[in-house]
CSV table of C-alpha atoms and ligand atoms in Angstrom, one decimal:
chain,number,residue,atom,x,y,z
A,5,MET,CA,0.1,-0.1,0.4
A,6,ILE,CA,0.6,3.5,-0.1
A,7,VAL,CA,2.0,4.3,3.0
A,8,ALA,CA,1.7,8.2,4.8
A,9,GLU,CA,2.4,9.7,8.1
A,10,LYS,CA,-0.6,12.9,9.6
A,11,LYS,CA,0.7,16.3,9.5
A,12,PRO,CA,1.2,17.9,12.3
A,13,VAL,CA,-2.3,19.9,13.4
A,14,GLU,CA,0.0,23.2,14.1
A,15,GLU,CA,1.0,22.4,10.1
A,16,ILE,CA,-2.3,22.5,8.2
A,17,ILE,CA,-3.8,25.2,10.6
A,18,ASP,CA,-1.2,26.8,8.6
A,19,TYR,CA,-2.8,25.5,5.6
A,20,VAL,CA,-6.5,26.6,6.3
A,21,LYS,CA,-6.6,29.3,8.9
A,22,ASP,CA,-7.3,31.5,6.1
A,23,PHE,CA,-10.6,29.8,4.7
A,24,LYS,CA,-14.3,29.9,6.1
A,25,LYS,CA,-15.6,26.5,4.4
A,26,LEU,CA,-13.9,23.3,4.4
A,27,LEU,CA,-14.1,20.3,3.1
A,28,ILE,CA,-12.4,17.6,4.7
A,29,ALA,CA,-11.3,14.9,1.8
A,30,GLY,CA,-10.7,11.0,3.0
A,31,CYS,CA,-10.3,8.5,1.3
A,32,ASN,CA,-11.6,4.9,1.5
A,33,GLU,CA,-8.0,2.6,0.8
A,34,CYS,CA,-4.3,3.3,1.2
A,35,VAL,CA,-4.9,6.0,3.8
A,36,THR,CA,-7.2,4.0,5.9
A,37,VAL,CA,-5.1,0.9,6.3
A,38,CYS,CA,-2.2,2.8,7.5
A,39,GLU,CA,-4.6,5.2,9.4
A,40,ALA,CA,-3.3,8.6,8.3
A,41,GLY,CA,-6.3,9.7,5.8
A,42,GLY,CA,-9.2,7.7,6.8
A,43,LYS,CA,-13.0,8.1,7.8
A,44,LYS,CA,-11.7,8.5,11.8
A,45,GLU,CA,-8.4,10.5,11.3
A,46,VAL,CA,-11.2,12.8,9.2
A,47,GLY,CA,-13.3,12.8,11.8
A,48,ILE,CA,-10.3,13.4,14.5
A,49,LEU,CA,-9.3,16.3,11.7
A,50,ALA,CA,-12.6,18.4,12.0
A,51,SER,CA,-13.2,17.9,15.4
A,52,ALA,CA,-9.5,19.5,16.3
A,53,LEU,CA,-10.2,22.5,13.5
A,54,ARG,CA,-14.0,23.3,14.4
A,55,MET,CA,-12.5,24.0,17.4
A,56,TYR,CA,-9.3,25.7,16.8
A,57,PHE,CA,-11.7,27.6,14.7
A,58,LEU,CA,-14.1,28.7,17.5
A,59,ASN,CA,-11.1,29.6,20.4
A,60,GLU,CA,-9.4,32.6,17.9
A,61,GLY,CA,-13.4,33.3,17.2
A,62,LYS,CA,-13.7,32.5,14.0
A,63,LYS,CA,-16.7,31.0,11.9
A,64,VAL,CA,-15.6,28.4,9.8
A,65,GLU,CA,-17.6,25.4,7.9
A,66,ILE,CA,-16.4,22.4,8.2
A,67,ASP,CA,-17.6,19.6,6.4
A,68,GLU,CA,-16.5,15.7,6.3
A,69,VAL,CA,-16.4,13.3,3.2
A,70,THR,CA,-14.2,9.9,3.4
A,71,LEU,CA,-15.0,8.8,-0.7
A,72,GLU,CA,-13.9,5.4,-2.3
A,73,ARG,CA,-10.7,6.8,-3.7
A,74,GLN,CA,-9.5,9.9,-4.8
A,75,CYS,CA,-7.5,8.6,-7.6
A,76,ASP,CA,-10.4,7.5,-9.7
A,77,HIS,CA,-12.6,10.2,-11.7
A,78,GLU,CA,-15.7,8.6,-10.6
A,79,TYR,CA,-15.5,8.8,-7.2
A,80,LEU,CA,-14.1,12.3,-7.0
A,81,GLU,CA,-17.3,13.1,-9.3
A,82,GLU,CA,-19.2,12.3,-6.1
A,83,ILE,CA,-18.6,16.1,-4.7
A,84,ARG,CA,-18.6,17.7,-7.9
A,85,ASP,CA,-22.4,19.3,-6.9
A,86,ARG,CA,-21.2,21.1,-4.0
A,87,ILE,CA,-16.8,21.7,-4.4
A,88,ASP,CA,-18.4,24.8,-5.6
A,89,LYS,CA,-19.7,25.7,-1.8
A,90,TYR,CA,-16.0,25.7,-0.4
A,91,ASP,CA,-13.5,27.6,-0.2
A,92,ALA,CA,-10.8,25.4,0.1
A,93,VAL,CA,-10.5,21.2,0.4
A,94,LEU,CA,-7.4,19.4,2.8
A,95,SER,CA,-7.6,16.4,1.4
A,96,LEU,CA,-6.2,13.1,3.4
A,97,ALA,CA,-5.6,10.9,0.4
A,98,CYS,CA,-2.4,10.1,-0.7
A,99,GLY,CA,-0.5,12.6,-2.8
A,100,VAL,CA,-1.6,11.5,-5.9
A,101,GLY,CA,-5.3,11.4,-4.6
A,102,VAL,CA,-4.3,15.5,-3.7
A,103,GLN,CA,-3.2,16.1,-6.6
A,104,PHE,CA,-5.8,14.6,-9.3
A,105,MET,CA,-8.5,16.6,-6.4
A,106,ALA,CA,-6.5,19.8,-7.6
A,107,GLU,CA,-6.8,18.9,-11.8
A,108,LYS,CA,-10.1,17.8,-11.1
A,109,TYR,CA,-11.5,21.0,-9.2
A,110,PHE,CA,-9.0,23.8,-10.8
A,111,SER,CA,-10.0,26.2,-9.5
A,112,THR,CA,-10.6,25.5,-5.1
A,113,PRO,CA,-7.4,25.4,-3.2
A,114,VAL,CA,-6.2,21.8,-1.9
A,115,PHE,CA,-3.7,21.5,0.7
A,116,PRO,CA,-2.6,18.4,1.8
A,117,GLY,CA,-3.5,16.9,4.8
A,118,VAL,CA,-0.5,14.4,5.7
A,119,ASN,CA,2.7,13.3,4.1
A,120,THR,CA,3.1,10.2,1.9
A,121,CYS,CA,6.2,8.6,2.0
A,122,PHE,CA,6.2,4.9,0.5
A,123,LEU,CA,5.1,1.7,-1.4
A,124,GLY,CA,5.2,-0.3,1.8
A,125,ALA,CA,3.8,-3.1,3.6
A,126,ALA,CA,2.5,-3.3,7.5
A,127,GLU,CA,5.3,-5.7,9.9
A,128,GLU,CA,2.8,-5.5,12.5
A,129,ARG,CA,0.1,-2.6,14.0
A,130,GLY,CA,1.6,0.6,13.8
A,131,VAL,CA,4.8,-0.1,11.7
A,132,TRP,CA,5.0,0.0,8.8
A,133,SER,CA,8.5,-0.8,6.2
A,134,GLU,CA,9.4,0.2,2.6
A,135,ARG,CA,9.2,-2.7,-0.2
A,136,CYS,CA,9.0,-1.3,-3.4
A,137,GLN,CA,10.3,1.8,-4.8
A,138,ALA,CA,8.1,1.0,-8.6
A,139,CYS,CA,11.3,1.0,-10.3
A,140,GLY,CA,9.1,-0.3,-14.0
A,141,GLN,CA,10.9,-2.8,-14.4
A,142,CYS,CA,10.5,-6.1,-11.7
A,143,ILE,CA,13.7,-7.9,-10.8
A,144,LEU,CA,12.1,-9.4,-7.8
A,145,GLY,CA,12.4,-12.9,-10.0
A,146,GLU,CA,16.1,-12.5,-9.6
A,147,THR,CA,16.9,-11.7,-6.8
A,148,ALA,CA,14.8,-14.0,-4.5
A,149,GLY,CA,11.6,-11.4,-3.6
A,150,ILE,CA,13.5,-9.2,-1.8
A,151,CYS,CA,13.8,-5.9,-3.2
A,152,PRO,CA,17.3,-4.4,-3.1
A,153,ILE,CA,16.3,-1.5,-4.7
A,154,SER,CA,13.8,-0.1,-2.1
A,155,ARG,CA,16.0,-1.8,0.0
A,156,CYS,CA,19.4,-1.3,-0.4
A,157,ALA,CA,20.8,1.3,0.9
A,158,LYS,CA,23.7,1.8,-2.1
A,159,ARG,CA,20.7,0.4,-4.3
A,160,LEU,CA,23.0,-2.6,-5.2
A,161,LEU,CA,22.4,-5.3,-7.6
A,162,ASN,CA,25.2,-6.5,-7.2
A,163,GLY,CA,25.6,-7.0,-3.3
A,164,PRO,CA,26.4,-7.2,-1.1
A,165,CYS,CA,28.5,-3.8,-0.4
A,166,GLY,CA,32.1,-3.8,2.1
A,167,GLY,CA,29.5,-2.1,5.0
A,168,SER,CA,27.1,-5.6,5.6
A,169,THR,CA,28.2,-6.1,8.8
A,170,LYS,CA,26.0,-9.5,10.5
A,171,GLY,CA,23.1,-9.1,8.6
A,172,LYS,CA,22.6,-5.7,9.2
A,173,CYS,CA,23.8,-2.7,6.8
A,174,GLU,CA,26.3,-0.5,7.6
A,175,ILE,CA,24.0,3.1,7.4
A,176,ASN,CA,22.1,1.5,10.3
A,177,LYS,CA,22.1,-1.3,12.7
A,178,ASP,CA,18.8,-1.4,13.1
A,179,LEU,CA,18.0,-2.0,9.7
A,180,ASP,CA,18.5,-5.0,7.3
A,181,CYS,CA,20.7,-5.7,5.3
A,182,ALA,CA,18.8,-6.4,2.2
A,183,TRP,CA,22.2,-8.9,0.6
A,184,GLN,CA,21.9,-11.3,3.4
A,185,LEU,CA,18.4,-11.2,3.1
A,186,ILE,CA,18.6,-12.1,-0.4
A,187,ILE,CA,21.2,-14.9,-0.1
A,188,ASP,CA,19.6,-16.0,3.2
A,189,ARG,CA,16.6,-16.5,0.7
A,190,LEU,CA,18.1,-17.7,-2.3
A,191,LYS,CA,20.3,-20.8,0.1
A,192,GLU,CA,16.4,-22.0,1.8
A,193,LEU,CA,15.1,-22.4,-2.1
A,194,ASN,CA,18.6,-24.0,-3.4
A,195,ARG,CA,19.3,-21.3,-6.3
A,196,LEU,CA,22.9,-19.7,-4.4
A,197,ASP,CA,23.7,-21.1,-8.3
A,198,ASP,CA,21.6,-17.4,-9.3
A,199,TYR,CA,23.5,-15.3,-6.6
A,200,GLU,CA,26.8,-16.0,-8.9
A,201,LYS,CA,25.0,-14.8,-12.0
A,202,ILE,CA,26.2,-11.3,-12.3
A,203,MET,CA,23.1,-9.1,-13.1
A,204,PRO,CA,23.4,-6.7,-15.5
A,205,ILE,CA,22.8,-2.7,-15.5
A,206,LYS,CA,19.4,-2.0,-15.4
A,207,ASP,CA,17.4,-0.2,-17.7
A,208,TRP,CA,16.5,2.9,-15.6
A,209,SER,CA,14.8,4.7,-17.8
A,210,THR,CA,12.3,3.0,-16.0
A,211,GLU,CA,12.4,4.6,-13.5
A,212,ARG,CA,11.6,8.3,-12.6
A,213,ALA,CA,15.0,8.9,-13.7
A,214,GLY,CA,13.4,8.7,-16.9
A,215,GLY,CA,11.1,11.8,-16.2
A,216,PRO,CA,7.0,11.3,-15.5
A,217,ARG,CA,5.8,7.7,-16.5
A,218,LYS,CA,2.6,7.0,-17.5
A,219,VAL,CA,1.2,3.6,-18.6
A,220,VAL,CA,-1.0,3.8,-21.3
A,221,ARG,CA,-2.8,0.2,-21.6
A,222,GLU,CA,-4.9,-0.3,-25.1
A,223,ASP,CA,-6.5,-3.1,-24.4
A,224,VAL,CA,-8.5,-1.5,-21.5
A,225,ARG,CA,-9.0,1.8,-23.0
A,226,LEU,CA,-12.9,2.6,-23.7
B,24,MET,CA,-18.3,2.3,50.9
B,25,ARG,CA,-20.6,5.7,50.2
B,26,ILE,CA,-17.5,7.9,49.6
B,27,ASN,CA,-17.8,11.4,48.4
B,28,TYR,CA,-16.4,12.7,45.3
B,29,PRO,CA,-17.3,16.4,43.2
B,30,GLY,CA,-20.8,15.9,41.6
B,31,THR,CA,-19.6,18.0,38.8
B,32,ILE,CA,-18.3,14.6,36.7
B,33,ARG,CA,-20.0,12.4,34.4
B,34,ILE,CA,-18.9,9.6,34.3
B,35,ILE,CA,-19.2,7.4,31.2
B,36,ARG,CA,-18.6,3.5,31.6
B,37,LEU,CA,-16.8,1.7,28.6
B,38,PRO,CA,-16.5,-1.8,28.6
B,39,CYS,CA,-12.6,-1.3,29.1
B,40,THR,CA,-10.4,1.5,28.6
B,41,GLY,CA,-9.3,0.6,25.4
B,42,LYS,CA,-12.1,1.4,23.7
B,43,VAL,CA,-11.3,6.1,23.8
B,44,ASP,CA,-10.3,7.2,21.6
B,45,VAL,CA,-9.1,10.5,20.4
B,46,ILE,CA,-12.2,11.9,18.9
B,47,HIS,CA,-14.6,10.6,22.0
B,48,ILE,CA,-12.2,13.0,23.7
B,49,LEU,CA,-12.4,15.9,22.0
B,50,ARG,CA,-15.6,15.6,20.8
B,51,ALA,CA,-16.3,15.6,25.0
B,52,PHE,CA,-14.4,19.0,24.7
B,53,GLU,CA,-16.0,20.2,21.9
B,54,LYS,CA,-19.3,19.6,23.7
B,55,GLY,CA,-18.2,22.0,25.9
B,56,ALA,CA,-16.5,19.8,29.2
B,57,ASP,CA,-13.8,21.6,31.1
B,58,GLY,CA,-12.1,18.3,31.2
B,59,VAL,CA,-11.8,14.5,30.6
B,60,TYR,CA,-10.3,11.9,32.7
B,61,VAL,CA,-10.1,8.7,32.0
B,62,VAL,CA,-9.5,6.1,34.6
B,63,GLY,CA,-8.1,2.1,33.5
B,64,CYS,CA,-7.0,-0.2,35.5
B,65,LEU,CA,-3.1,-0.4,36.7
B,66,GLU,CA,-0.8,-0.9,34.3
B,67,GLY,CA,-0.5,-4.7,33.4
B,68,GLU,CA,-3.3,-5.4,35.5
B,69,CYS,CA,-5.7,-5.3,32.0
B,70,ARG,CA,-8.0,-8.6,31.4
B,71,PHE,CA,-7.5,-7.6,27.7
B,72,SER,CA,-4.0,-7.3,28.4
B,73,ASN,CA,-3.5,-3.8,27.0
B,74,GLY,CA,-6.8,-1.4,26.3
B,75,ASN,CA,-5.5,0.9,29.7
B,76,LEU,CA,-2.3,1.1,27.2
B,77,ARG,CA,-3.6,2.0,24.9
B,78,ALA,CA,-5.9,4.5,26.9
B,79,LYS,CA,-2.6,6.3,27.2
B,80,LYS,CA,-1.1,6.7,24.0
B,81,ARG,CA,-4.3,8.2,22.8
B,82,ILE,CA,-5.1,10.8,25.5
B,83,GLU,CA,-1.0,11.5,24.7
B,84,GLN,CA,-2.5,12.1,20.9
B,85,ALA,CA,-4.8,13.7,22.2
B,86,GLN,CA,-3.2,16.1,24.2
B,87,GLN,CA,-0.9,17.0,21.8
B,88,ILE,CA,-3.7,18.4,18.7
B,89,LEU,CA,-5.4,20.3,22.9
B,90,ASP,CA,-2.5,21.5,22.5
B,91,ALA,CA,-2.1,22.5,18.9
B,92,ILE,CA,-5.3,24.2,19.0
B,93,GLY,CA,-5.2,26.4,22.3
B,94,ILE,CA,-7.9,24.4,24.2
B,95,GLY,CA,-5.2,23.0,26.4
B,96,GLY,CA,-3.4,19.1,27.4
B,97,GLU,CA,-3.3,19.4,30.4
B,98,ARG,CA,-7.4,19.0,30.7
B,99,ALA,CA,-6.8,15.4,29.2
B,100,GLN,CA,-5.5,13.0,31.2
B,101,MET,CA,-5.0,9.5,32.3
B,102,TYR,CA,-5.6,7.8,35.6
B,103,ASN,CA,-4.9,4.4,36.4
B,104,LEU,CA,-6.1,2.5,40.2
B,105,SER,CA,-7.2,-0.8,41.2
B,106,SER,CA,-11.3,-2.0,40.4
B,107,ALA,CA,-11.8,-2.7,44.2
B,108,ASP,CA,-9.7,0.8,44.9
B,109,GLY,CA,-13.0,3.2,45.5
B,110,PRO,CA,-11.2,5.3,47.9
B,111,ARG,CA,-8.3,5.3,45.0
B,112,PHE,CA,-11.5,7.5,42.6
B,113,ALA,CA,-12.4,9.7,44.8
B,114,GLU,CA,-9.7,10.5,44.7
B,115,TYR,CA,-8.4,11.6,41.7
B,116,ALA,CA,-11.9,12.9,40.9
B,117,VAL,CA,-11.4,15.7,43.4
B,118,GLU,CA,-7.8,15.8,42.0
B,119,MET,CA,-8.4,16.4,38.9
B,120,THR,CA,-11.7,18.2,39.8
B,121,GLU,CA,-9.0,20.4,41.4
B,122,LYS,CA,-7.3,20.9,38.2
B,123,ILE,CA,-9.8,21.7,36.3
B,124,LYS,CA,-11.1,24.8,38.7
B,125,LYS,CA,-7.9,26.1,38.7
B,126,LEU,CA,-7.4,26.1,34.8
B,127,GLY,CA,-10.9,27.9,34.2
B,128,PRO,CA,-13.4,26.4,32.1
B,129,ASN,CA,-13.0,25.3,28.1
B,130,PRO,CA,-11.9,29.1,26.8
B,131,LEU,CA,-14.4,27.3,23.8
B,132,LYS,CA,-17.5,28.4,26.3
B,133,LYS,CA,-16.6,31.4,25.8
B,134,ALA,CA,-15.8,31.7,22.8
B,135,LYS,CA,-18.8,30.6,21.5
B,136,GLU,CA,-20.5,33.7,23.7
B,137,LYS,CA,-18.7,36.1,22.4
B,138,MET,CA,-20.0,34.2,18.5
B,139,ALA,CA,-23.4,34.4,19.9
B,140,ALA,CA,-23.1,38.4,21.7
C,321,SF4,S1,12.6,-4.4,-8.4
C,321,SF4,FE1,11.2,-2.2,-8.5
C,321,SF4,S2,9.1,-3.0,-9.7
C,321,SF4,FE2,10.5,-4.6,-7.9
C,321,SF4,S3,10.2,-4.6,-5.9
C,321,SF4,FE3,12.3,-3.4,-5.9
C,321,SF4,S4,11.6,-1.3,-7.0
C,321,SF4,FE4,9.7,-2.4,-6.9
C,322,SF4,S1,25.2,-3.2,4.5
C,322,SF4,FE1,23.8,-4.1,2.1
C,322,SF4,S2,21.8,-2.9,2.8
C,322,SF4,FE2,23.7,-1.8,3.3
C,322,SF4,S3,24.5,-0.6,1.2
C,322,SF4,FE3,25.5,-2.4,1.7
C,322,SF4,S4,24.8,-4.0,0.8
C,322,SF4,FE4,23.1,-2.8,0.9
């Protein structure tokens, strides 16, 4: 999922302090699961902002909505009939949702309520960690299902580096060395021979280095 | 036991303090409460293993928000006691009441009056 973290209330207040009619829009997908921008967080933020404005003696109307997704036209369209009522939207979706909202409702200011962090997994309740950097050319098949692009600090394709110590990465002793994990799992899978193969230089043009990306699927287009 | 405690306190019963969420605390303040305190079992003695520890963290979150919006985080507090300890319950009620009296009423009350005027 896309992992995000709530922005501090102070930062959000700074964004919206001069508006009179606000819509706080949550998203029912990733940000709900990582408890940063779902219905519950929308409720908490709305309550906090209502109290803030009242305490400041400002009359501000705050509405709450949580859309199924903010990265799809059909769900964003659900608020078209009332968007003009608001003079700003606070979107608690990931950066994608915030931008799609801004694109769609061009004349309404949209502010982010979360910091979008990475593509990751819920290791345990309350702990998320990065697993993928969307490089556009997945090599997990060669690396025993462990991604060195997102999990090795140096993004090595033929690791480990000389800093790998007792299974930990040299940048942080609490961080597993991705290449140690790869080797351990290749061993487990009886595929250590694969480790001997030198991986060729990766085509980074499919990654962000090649500029903003786009996927066009003629087979599913209308 | 027939112990007295301040009559200004309204008790909201919960199955476990683990049921408390940040939104419940904020809503209480929005509705005009001057203070909110959660009384849970002693740490390490939660029947559901860590409900009271969860509540503690949620109170902390609520405190941060209350500070950020100018209501004051000290108006929310967590207390722990054994469920058999009636006298302690009354003590906490007195302590919290004194503290809130010192802090004065929920600032939103004044703000509301001003708005209405
Ligand atoms: S190799 Fe690329 S696509 Fe595959 S998990 Fe790693 S970053 Fe993601
Ligand atoms: S120690 Fe391991 S994970 Fe860290 S940079 Fe070196 S190879 Fe990558």
